[in-house]
Structure formats: structure tokens, C-alpha cells
XYZ file of N, CA and C in Angstrom:
696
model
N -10.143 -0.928 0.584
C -9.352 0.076 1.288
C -9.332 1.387 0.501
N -9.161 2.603 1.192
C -9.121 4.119 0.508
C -7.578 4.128 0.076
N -7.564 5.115 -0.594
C -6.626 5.697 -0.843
C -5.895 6.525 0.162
N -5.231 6.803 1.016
C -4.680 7.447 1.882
C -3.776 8.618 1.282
N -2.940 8.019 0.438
C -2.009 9.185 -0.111
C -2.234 9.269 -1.563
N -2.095 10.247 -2.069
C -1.964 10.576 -3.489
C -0.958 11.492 -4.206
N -0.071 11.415 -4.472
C 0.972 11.987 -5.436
C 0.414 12.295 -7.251
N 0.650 13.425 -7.017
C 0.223 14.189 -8.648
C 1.553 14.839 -8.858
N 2.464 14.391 -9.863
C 3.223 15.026 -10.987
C 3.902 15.841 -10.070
N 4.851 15.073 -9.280
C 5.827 15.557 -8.530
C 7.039 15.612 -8.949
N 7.209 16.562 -8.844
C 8.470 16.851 -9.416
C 9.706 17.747 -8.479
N 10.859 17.466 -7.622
C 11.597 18.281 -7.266
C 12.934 18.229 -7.904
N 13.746 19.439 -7.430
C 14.737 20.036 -8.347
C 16.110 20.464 -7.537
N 16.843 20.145 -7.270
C 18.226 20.790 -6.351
C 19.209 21.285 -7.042
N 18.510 22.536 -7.183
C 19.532 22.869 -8.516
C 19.301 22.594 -9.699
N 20.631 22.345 -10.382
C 20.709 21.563 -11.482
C 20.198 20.056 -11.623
N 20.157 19.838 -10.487
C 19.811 18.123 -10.038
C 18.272 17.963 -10.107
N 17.890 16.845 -10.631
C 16.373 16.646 -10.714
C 16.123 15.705 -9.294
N 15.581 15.506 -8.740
C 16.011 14.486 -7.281
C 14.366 13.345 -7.921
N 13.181 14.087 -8.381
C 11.757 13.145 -8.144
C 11.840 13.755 -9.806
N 11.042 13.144 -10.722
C 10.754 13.655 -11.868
C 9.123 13.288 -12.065
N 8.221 14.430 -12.042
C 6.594 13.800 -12.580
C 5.997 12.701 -11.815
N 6.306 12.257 -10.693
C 5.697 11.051 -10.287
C 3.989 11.033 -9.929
N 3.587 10.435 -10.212
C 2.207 10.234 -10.044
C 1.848 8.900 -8.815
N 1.292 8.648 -7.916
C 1.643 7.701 -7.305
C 0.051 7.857 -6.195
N -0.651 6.540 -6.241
C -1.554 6.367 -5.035
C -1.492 5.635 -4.440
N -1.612 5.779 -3.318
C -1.417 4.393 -2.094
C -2.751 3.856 -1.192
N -3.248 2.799 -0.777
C -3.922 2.633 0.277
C -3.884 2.412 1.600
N -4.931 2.940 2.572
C -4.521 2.493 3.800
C -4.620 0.773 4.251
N -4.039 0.502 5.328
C -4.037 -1.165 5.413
C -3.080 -1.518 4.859
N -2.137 -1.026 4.287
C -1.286 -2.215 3.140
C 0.275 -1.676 3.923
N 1.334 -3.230 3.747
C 2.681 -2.331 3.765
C 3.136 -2.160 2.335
N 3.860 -1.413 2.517
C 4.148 -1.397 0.910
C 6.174 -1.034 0.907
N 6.003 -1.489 0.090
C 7.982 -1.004 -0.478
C 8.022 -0.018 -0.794
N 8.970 0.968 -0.758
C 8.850 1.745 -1.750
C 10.957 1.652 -2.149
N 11.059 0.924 -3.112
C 12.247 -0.151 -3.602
C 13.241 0.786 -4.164
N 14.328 0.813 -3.902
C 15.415 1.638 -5.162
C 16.696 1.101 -4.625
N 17.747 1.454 -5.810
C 19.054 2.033 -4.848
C 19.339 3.308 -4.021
N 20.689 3.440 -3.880
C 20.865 4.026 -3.249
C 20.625 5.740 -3.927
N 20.241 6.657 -4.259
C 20.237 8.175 -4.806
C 19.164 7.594 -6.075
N 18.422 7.079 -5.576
C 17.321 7.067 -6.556
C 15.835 7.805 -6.541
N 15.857 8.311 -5.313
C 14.588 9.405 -4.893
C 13.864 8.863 -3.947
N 13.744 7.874 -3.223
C 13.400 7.737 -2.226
C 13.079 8.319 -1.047
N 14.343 8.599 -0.542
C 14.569 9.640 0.735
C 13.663 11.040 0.316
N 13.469 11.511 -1.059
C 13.286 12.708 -1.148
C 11.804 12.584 -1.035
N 10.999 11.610 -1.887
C 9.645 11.738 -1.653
C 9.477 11.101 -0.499
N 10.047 10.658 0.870
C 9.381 10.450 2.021
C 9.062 11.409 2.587
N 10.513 12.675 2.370
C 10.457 13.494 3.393
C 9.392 15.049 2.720
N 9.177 14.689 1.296
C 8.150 15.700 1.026
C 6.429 15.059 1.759
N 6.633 13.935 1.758
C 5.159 13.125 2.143
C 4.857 13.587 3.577
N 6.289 13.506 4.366
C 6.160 14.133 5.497
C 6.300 15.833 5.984
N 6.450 15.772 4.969
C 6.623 18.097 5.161
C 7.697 18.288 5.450
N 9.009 18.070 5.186
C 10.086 18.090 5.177
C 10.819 18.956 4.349
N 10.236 18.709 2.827
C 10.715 19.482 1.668
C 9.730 19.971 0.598
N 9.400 20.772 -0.226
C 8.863 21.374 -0.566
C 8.740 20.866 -2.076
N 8.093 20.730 -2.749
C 7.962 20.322 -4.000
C 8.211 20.969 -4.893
N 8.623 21.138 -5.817
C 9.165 22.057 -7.430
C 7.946 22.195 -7.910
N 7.139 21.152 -8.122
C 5.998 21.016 -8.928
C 5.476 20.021 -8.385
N 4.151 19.795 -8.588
C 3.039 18.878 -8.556
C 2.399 18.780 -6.845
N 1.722 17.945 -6.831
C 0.589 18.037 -5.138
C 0.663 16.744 -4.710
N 1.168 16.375 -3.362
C 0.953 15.702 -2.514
C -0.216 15.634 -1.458
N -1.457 14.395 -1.177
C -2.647 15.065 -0.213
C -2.373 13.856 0.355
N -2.629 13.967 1.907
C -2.835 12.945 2.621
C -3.988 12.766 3.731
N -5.164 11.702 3.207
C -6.016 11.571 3.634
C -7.118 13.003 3.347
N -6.602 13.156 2.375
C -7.327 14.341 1.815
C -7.311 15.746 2.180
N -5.822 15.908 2.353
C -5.561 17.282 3.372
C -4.177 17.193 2.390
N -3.997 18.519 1.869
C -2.325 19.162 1.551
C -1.795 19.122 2.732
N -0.440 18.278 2.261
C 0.830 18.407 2.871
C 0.810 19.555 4.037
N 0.799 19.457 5.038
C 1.222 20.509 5.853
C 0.638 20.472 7.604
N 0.626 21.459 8.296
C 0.679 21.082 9.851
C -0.171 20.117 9.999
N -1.387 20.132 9.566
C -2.439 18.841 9.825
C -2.072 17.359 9.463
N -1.474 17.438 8.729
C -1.185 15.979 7.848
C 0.286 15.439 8.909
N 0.756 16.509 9.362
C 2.206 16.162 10.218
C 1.484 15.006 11.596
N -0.099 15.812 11.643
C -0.468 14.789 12.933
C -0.691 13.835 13.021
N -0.636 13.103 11.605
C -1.019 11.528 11.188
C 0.118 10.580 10.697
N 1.103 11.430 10.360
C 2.495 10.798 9.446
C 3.683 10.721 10.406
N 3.625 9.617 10.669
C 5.192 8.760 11.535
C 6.300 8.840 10.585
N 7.105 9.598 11.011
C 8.413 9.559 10.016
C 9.586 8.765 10.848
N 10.152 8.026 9.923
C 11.678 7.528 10.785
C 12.519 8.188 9.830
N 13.510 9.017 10.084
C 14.020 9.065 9.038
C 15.590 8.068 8.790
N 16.208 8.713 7.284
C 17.665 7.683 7.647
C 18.651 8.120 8.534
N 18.868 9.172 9.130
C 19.666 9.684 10.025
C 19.049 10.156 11.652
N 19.213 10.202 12.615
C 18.660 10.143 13.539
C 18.330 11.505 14.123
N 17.932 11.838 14.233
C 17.183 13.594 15.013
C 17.936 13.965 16.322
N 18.033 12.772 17.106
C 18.045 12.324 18.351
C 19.675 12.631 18.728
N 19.232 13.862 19.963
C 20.578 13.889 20.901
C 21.477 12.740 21.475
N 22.549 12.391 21.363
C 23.230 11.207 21.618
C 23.270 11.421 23.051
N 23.379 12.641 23.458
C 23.405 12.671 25.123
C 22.362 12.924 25.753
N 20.918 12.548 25.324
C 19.929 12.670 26.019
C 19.494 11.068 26.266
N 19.053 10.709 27.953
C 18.923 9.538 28.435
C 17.304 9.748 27.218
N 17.054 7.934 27.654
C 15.794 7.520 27.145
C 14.745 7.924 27.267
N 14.731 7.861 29.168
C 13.452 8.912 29.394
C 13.226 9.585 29.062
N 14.217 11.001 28.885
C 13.803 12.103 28.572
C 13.368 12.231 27.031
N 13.438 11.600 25.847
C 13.090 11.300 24.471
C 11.757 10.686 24.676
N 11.829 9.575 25.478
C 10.168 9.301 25.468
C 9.227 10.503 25.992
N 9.557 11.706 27.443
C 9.208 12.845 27.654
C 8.934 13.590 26.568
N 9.856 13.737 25.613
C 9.627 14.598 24.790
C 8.788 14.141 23.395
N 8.811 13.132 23.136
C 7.708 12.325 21.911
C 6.563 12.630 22.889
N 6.141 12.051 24.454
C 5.345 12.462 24.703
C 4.203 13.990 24.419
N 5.338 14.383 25.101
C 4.966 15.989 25.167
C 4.511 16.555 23.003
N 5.421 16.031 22.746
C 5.157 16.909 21.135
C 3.778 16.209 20.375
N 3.888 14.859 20.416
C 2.781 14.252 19.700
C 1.748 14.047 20.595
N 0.271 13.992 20.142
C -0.496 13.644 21.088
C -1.124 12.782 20.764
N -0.433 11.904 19.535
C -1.511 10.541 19.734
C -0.057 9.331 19.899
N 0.752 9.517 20.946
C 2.239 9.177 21.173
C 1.472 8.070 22.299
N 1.656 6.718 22.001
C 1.917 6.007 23.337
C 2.535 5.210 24.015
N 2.583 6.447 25.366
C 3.955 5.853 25.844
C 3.761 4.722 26.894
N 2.824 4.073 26.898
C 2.493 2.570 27.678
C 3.175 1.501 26.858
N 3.246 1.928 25.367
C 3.480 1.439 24.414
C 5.039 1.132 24.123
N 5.315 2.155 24.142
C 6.602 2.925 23.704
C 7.519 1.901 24.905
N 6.786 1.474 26.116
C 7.722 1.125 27.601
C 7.773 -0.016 27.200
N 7.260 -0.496 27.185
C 6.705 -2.216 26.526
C 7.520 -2.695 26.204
N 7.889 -2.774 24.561
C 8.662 -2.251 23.507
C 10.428 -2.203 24.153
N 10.261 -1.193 24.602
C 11.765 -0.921 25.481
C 12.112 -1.446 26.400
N 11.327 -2.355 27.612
C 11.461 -3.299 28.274
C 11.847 -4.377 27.469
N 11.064 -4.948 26.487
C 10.866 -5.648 25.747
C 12.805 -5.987 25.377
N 13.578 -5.407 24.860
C 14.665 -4.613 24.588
C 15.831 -4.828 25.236
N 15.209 -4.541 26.843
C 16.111 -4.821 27.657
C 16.439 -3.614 28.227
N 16.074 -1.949 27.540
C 16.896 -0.818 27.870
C 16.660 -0.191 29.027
N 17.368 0.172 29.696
C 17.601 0.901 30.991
C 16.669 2.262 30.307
N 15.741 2.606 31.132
C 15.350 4.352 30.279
C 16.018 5.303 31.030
N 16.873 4.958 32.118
C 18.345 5.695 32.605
C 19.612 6.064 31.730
N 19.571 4.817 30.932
C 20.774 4.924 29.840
C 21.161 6.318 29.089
N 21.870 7.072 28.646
C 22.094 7.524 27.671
C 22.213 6.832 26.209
N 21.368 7.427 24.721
C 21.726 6.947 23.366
C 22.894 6.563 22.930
N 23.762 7.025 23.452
C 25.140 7.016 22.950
C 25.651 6.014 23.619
N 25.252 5.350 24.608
C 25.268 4.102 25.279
C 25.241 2.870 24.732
N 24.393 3.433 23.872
C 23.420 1.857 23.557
C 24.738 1.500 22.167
N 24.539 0.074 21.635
C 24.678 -0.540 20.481
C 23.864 0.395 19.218
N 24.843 0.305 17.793
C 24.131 1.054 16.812
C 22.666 -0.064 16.717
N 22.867 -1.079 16.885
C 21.477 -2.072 16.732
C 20.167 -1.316 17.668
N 21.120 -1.454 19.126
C 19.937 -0.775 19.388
C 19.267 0.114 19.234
N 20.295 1.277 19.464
C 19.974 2.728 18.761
C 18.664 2.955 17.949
N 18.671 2.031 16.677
C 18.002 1.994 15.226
C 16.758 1.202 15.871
N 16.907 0.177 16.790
C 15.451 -0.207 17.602
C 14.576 0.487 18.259
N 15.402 1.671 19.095
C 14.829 2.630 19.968
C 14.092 3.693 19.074
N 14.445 4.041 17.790
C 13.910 5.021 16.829
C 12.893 4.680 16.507
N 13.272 3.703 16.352
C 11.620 2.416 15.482
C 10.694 2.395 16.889
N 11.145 2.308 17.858
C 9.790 1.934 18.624
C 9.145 3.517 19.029
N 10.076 4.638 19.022
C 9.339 5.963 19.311
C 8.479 6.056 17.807
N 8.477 5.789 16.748
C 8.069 6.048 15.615
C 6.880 5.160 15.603
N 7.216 4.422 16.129
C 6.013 2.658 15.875
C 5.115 3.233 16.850
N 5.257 3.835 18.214
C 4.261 4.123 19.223
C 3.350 5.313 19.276
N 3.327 6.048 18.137
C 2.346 6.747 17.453
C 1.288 6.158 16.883
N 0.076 6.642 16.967
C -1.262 5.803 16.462
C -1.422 6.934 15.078
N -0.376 6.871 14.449
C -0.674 7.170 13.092
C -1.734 6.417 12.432
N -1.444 7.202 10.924
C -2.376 6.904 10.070
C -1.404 6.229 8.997
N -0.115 6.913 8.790
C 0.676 6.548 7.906
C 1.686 7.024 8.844
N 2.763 5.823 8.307
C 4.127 5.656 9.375
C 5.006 5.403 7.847
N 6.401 6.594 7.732
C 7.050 6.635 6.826
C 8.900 6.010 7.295
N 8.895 4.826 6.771
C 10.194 4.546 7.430
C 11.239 4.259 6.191
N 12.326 5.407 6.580
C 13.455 5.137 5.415
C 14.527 4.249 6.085
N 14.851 3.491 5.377
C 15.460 2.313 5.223
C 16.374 2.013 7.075
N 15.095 1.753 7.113
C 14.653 0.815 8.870
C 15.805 -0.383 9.265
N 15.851 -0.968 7.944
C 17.074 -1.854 8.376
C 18.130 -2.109 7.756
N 18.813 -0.960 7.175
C 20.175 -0.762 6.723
C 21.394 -0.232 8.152
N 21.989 -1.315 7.696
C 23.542 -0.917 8.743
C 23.370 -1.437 10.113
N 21.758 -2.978 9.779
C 21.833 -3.444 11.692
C 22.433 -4.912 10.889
N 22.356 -5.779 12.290
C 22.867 -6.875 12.026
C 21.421 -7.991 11.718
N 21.694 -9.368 10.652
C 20.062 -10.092 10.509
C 19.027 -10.018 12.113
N 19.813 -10.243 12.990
C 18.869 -10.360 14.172
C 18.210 -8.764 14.477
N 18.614 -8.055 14.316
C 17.978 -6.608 14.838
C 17.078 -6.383 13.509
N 17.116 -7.239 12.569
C 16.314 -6.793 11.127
C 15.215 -7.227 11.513
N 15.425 -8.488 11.751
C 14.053 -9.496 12.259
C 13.245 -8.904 13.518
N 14.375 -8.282 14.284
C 13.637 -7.420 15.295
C 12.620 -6.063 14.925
N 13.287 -5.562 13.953
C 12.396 -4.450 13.465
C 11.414 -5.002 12.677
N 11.298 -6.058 11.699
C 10.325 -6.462 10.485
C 9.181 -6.786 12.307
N 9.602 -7.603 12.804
C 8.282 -7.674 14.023
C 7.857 -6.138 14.404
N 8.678 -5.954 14.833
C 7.920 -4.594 15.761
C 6.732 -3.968 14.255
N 7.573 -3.482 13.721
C 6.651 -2.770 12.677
C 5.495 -4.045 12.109
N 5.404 -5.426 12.207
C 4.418 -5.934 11.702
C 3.324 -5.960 13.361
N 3.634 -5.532 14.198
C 2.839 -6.233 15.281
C 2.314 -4.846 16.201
N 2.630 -3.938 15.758
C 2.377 -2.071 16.106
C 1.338 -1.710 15.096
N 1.670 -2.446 13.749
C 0.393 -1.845 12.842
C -0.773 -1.786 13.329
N -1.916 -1.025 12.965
C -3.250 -0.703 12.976
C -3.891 -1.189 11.506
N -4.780 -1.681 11.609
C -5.555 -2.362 10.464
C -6.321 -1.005 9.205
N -6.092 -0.428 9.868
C -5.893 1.114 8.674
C -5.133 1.852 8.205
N -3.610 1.493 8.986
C -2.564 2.578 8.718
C -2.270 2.005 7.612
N -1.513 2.845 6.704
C -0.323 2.911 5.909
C 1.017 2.312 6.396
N 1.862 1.762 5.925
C 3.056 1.895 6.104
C 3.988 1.786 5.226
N 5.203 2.818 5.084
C 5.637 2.975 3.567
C 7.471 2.364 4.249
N 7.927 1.671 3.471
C 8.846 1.368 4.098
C 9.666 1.916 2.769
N 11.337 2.438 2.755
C 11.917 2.749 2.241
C 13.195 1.812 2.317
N 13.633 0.953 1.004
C 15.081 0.375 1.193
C 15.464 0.093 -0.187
N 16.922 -0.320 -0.111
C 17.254 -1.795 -1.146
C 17.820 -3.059 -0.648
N 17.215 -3.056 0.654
C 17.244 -4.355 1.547
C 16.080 -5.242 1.007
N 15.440 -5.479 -0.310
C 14.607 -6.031 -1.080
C 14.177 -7.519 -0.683
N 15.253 -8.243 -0.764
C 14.801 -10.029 0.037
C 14.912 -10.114 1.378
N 15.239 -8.771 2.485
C 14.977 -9.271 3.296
C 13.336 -8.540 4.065
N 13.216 -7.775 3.286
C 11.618 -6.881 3.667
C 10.875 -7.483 2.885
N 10.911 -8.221 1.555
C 9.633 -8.403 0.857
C 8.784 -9.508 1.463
N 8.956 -10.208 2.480
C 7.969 -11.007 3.209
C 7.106 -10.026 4.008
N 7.354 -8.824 4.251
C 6.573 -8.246 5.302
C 4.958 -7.135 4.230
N 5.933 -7.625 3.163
C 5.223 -6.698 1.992
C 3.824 -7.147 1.531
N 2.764 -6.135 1.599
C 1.567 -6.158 0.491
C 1.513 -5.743 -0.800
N 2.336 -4.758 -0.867
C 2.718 -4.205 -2.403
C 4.063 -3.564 -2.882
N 4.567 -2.659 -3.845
C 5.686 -2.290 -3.650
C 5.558 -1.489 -4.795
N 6.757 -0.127 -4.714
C 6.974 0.378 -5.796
C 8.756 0.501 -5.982
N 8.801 0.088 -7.566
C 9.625 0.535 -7.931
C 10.402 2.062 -8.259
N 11.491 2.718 -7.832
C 11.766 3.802 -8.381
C 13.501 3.858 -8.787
N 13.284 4.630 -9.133
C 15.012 4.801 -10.044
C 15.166 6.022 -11.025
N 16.181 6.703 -10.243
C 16.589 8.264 -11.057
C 15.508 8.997 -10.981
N 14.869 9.221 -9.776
C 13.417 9.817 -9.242
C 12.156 9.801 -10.229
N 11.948 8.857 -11.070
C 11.186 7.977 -11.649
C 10.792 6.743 -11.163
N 9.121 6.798 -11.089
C 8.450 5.757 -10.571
C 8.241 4.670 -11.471
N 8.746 3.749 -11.878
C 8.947 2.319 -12.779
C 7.789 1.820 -12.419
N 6.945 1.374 -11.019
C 5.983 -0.032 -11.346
C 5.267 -0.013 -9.975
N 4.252 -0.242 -9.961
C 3.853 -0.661 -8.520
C 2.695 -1.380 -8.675
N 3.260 -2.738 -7.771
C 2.286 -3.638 -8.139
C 1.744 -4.793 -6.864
N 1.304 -5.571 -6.920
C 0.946 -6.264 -5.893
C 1.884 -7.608 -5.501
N 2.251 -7.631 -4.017
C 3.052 -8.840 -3.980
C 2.743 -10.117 -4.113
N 1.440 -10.654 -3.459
C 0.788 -11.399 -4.025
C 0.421 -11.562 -5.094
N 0.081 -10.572 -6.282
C -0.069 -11.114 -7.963
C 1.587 -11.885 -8.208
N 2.464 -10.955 -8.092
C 3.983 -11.405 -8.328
C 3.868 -12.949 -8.124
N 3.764 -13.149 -6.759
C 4.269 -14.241 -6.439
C 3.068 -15.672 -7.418
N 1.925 -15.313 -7.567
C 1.198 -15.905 -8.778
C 2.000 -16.425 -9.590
N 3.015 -15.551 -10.213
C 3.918 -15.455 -11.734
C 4.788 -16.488 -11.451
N 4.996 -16.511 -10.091
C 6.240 -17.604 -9.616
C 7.901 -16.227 -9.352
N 7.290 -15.438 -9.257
C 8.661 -14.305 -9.221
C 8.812 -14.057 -7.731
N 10.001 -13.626 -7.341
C 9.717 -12.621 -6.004
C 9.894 -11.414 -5.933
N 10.292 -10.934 -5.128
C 10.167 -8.892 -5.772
C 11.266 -8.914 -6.096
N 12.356 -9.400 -5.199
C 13.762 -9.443 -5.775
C 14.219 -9.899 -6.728
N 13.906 -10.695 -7.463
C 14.104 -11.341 -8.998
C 13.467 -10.254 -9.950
N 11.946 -10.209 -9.256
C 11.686 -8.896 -10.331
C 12.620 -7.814 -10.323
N 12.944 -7.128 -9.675
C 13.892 -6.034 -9.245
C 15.058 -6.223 -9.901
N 15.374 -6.982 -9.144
C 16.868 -7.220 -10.284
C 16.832 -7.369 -12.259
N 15.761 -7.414 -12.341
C 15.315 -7.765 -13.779
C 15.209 -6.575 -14.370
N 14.345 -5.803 -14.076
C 13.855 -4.647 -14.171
C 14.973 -3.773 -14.281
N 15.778 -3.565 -12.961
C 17.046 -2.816 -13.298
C 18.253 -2.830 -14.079
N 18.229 -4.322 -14.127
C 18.896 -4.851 -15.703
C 18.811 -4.536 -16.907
N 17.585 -4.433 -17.035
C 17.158 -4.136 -18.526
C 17.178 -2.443 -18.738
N 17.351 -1.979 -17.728
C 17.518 -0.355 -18.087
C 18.625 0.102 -18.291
């Protein structure tokens, strides 16, 4: 597999606040991967620079061999942790509008999915269950034929059954080339869906390694994890 993304000596700054420090980081396409922390550990910040969101202090982000910017937006599925999405706009009209903005958006796909669900595309968002809500995001995000699909922490604040609902969707939407970067510290319940993972903490990149070698050792990511953060 290629390399899809590459991070060089990233570094951002909010202020006085360091948010990413120097990270160096390559990824391949095909793989899911973790990308593991607590909570204000830099996560959120390098998704949303990966996706053109925020601007870097220092160092270069390329994806698929293109700098960060309008081109690279046409390949990178972002979910983010807070929702974009008008609470008073029905379904249809959100699938209309993913339509209309993305053009590799599909919405044969996208219906499926939402049938699948159960949802009225009459409904209003603000209708729905927060479970669902966080399902409906995931499947406009999942129904892009990205290249890389960036999801921050996908299943924080649903209940186990809507987790299991999302770990499917996102394992059964993949493309055998995409990327997919998942963002949490929901650690034992995503690391089955995992090919690799990185550690980070205090916007320092600790480790990234393969889930399958791990599990060789007799470890799981979560034992590692917890270990790791222990000792610091």
C-alpha cells in the first residue's frame, strides 16, 4: 500500500498554547487506523488541519501528494466532533445539499443506509434521537467515495448498540484504497475494527504501530495504552 498522507514537523500554536508539537507522521491507503488519545491531547487539531480546517504554525501536511488545500478537500471525508448540520433542516434537504456540494457524494448510497435506519427523509434533525443524529452524519460522510475519510470520535456520547451500528457502517462503506482515520479514547471498543493505530498525548505523537504485531505480543491496544500512559 502507498502512503496517502504524510505529516512533516507539525507544529500548531493557540497562542500561548502549543495544541500539535513537531509531529512527523505517515499513513497508508487501505488501512483503518486509530488515531488514540484523551481528551485535549491533539487529536481534533490534526484532523481538522488534515482536512483544511486550520492552518499550521509550522511544518507540511500532503495528501496523496497534493498540499493541503481545495484539491485535497475533494478526497477527504471529514466527520467532525460537533455537527455542521442545521437542526431544522429535514433529511432530504442535507442529502440535496451533500449532493449538490460534493461530486463524488452517493446518494443511492446515502438512501440505503437511511432506509436501512428506519428515517423518514421528511423528518426534521432535531427530530431524530442523539443516536440517530450521530448515524445520519456518519452515513452523509461514509457516502462519499473518498480517498481518506477523517472521523473524530464517531462513537462518543451514543449508546453500545448505535456504536456497533457505526463500527459496521464505516467497516462495510470502505473502499479497498481509502484511508480511514478514526479519532477517539473509546480504545476497546474500536480496536477490533483497527489495522493500525497511533498514539498521541499533549500534541505529541508517542507510537504507531501495527495491530496485528501487538496482538503477536499477546497485548491489546488497550492494555498497551493504558501502559504507555502510565508510565508518563
Amino acid at each position: 500500500m502507498s502512503e496517502i498522507l504524510q505529516v512533516r514537523n507539525l507544529t500548531k500554536n493557540y497562542g500561548g498554547a502549543r495544541g500539535l508539537s513537531d509531529v512527523t507522521l505517515a499513513l497508508e491507503s487501505g488501512k483503518i487506523i486509530g488515531l488514540l488519545g484523551s481528551n485535549g491531547s491533539g487529536k481534533t487539531t490534526l484532523l481538522k488541519m488534515i482536512a483544511g480546517i486550520l492552518q499550521p504554525t509550522s511544518g507540511t501536511i500532503t495528501v496523496d501528494g497534493m498540499t493541503v488545500g481545495t484539491e485535497t478537500k475533494k478526497i477527504v471525508s471529514y466527520l467532525p466532533e460537533r455537527t455542521y448540520l442545521n437542526s431544522w433542516m429535514r433529511i432530504r434537504d442535507i442529502i440535496d445539499y451533500f449532493e449538490d456540494f460534493y461530486e463524488d457524494f452517493d446518494r443511492a448510497n446515502a438512501m440505503r443506509m437511511l432506509a436501512s435506519l428506519g428515517v423518514n427523509e421528511n423528518a426534521k434533525l432535531r427530530t431524530l434521537s442523539k443516536g440517530t443524529r450521530e448515524k445520519v452524519q456518519l452515513v452523509l460522510v461514509m457516502s462519499r467515495r473518498a480517498k481518506i475519510y477523517l472521523l473524530d470520535e464517531p462513537i462518543a456520547g451514543v449508546d453500545p448498540v448505535a456504536r456497533e451500528f457505526i463500527l459496521e457502517t464505516i467497516l462495510s462503506n470502505r473502499t479497498p484504497d481509502s484511508m480511514i482515520l478514526i479519532s477517539t479514547h473509546l480504545i476497546a471498543d474500536v480496536e477490533k475494527v483497527l489495522d493500525s493505530f497511533v498514539f498521541i498525548r499533549d500534541g505529541k505523537l508517542l507510537m504507531k504501530q501495527d495491530v496485528e504485531k501487538l496482538r503477536e505480543s499477546g497485548k491489546t491496544v488497550d492494555e498497551l495504552f493504558r501502559e504507555v500512559y502510565r508510565c508518563l
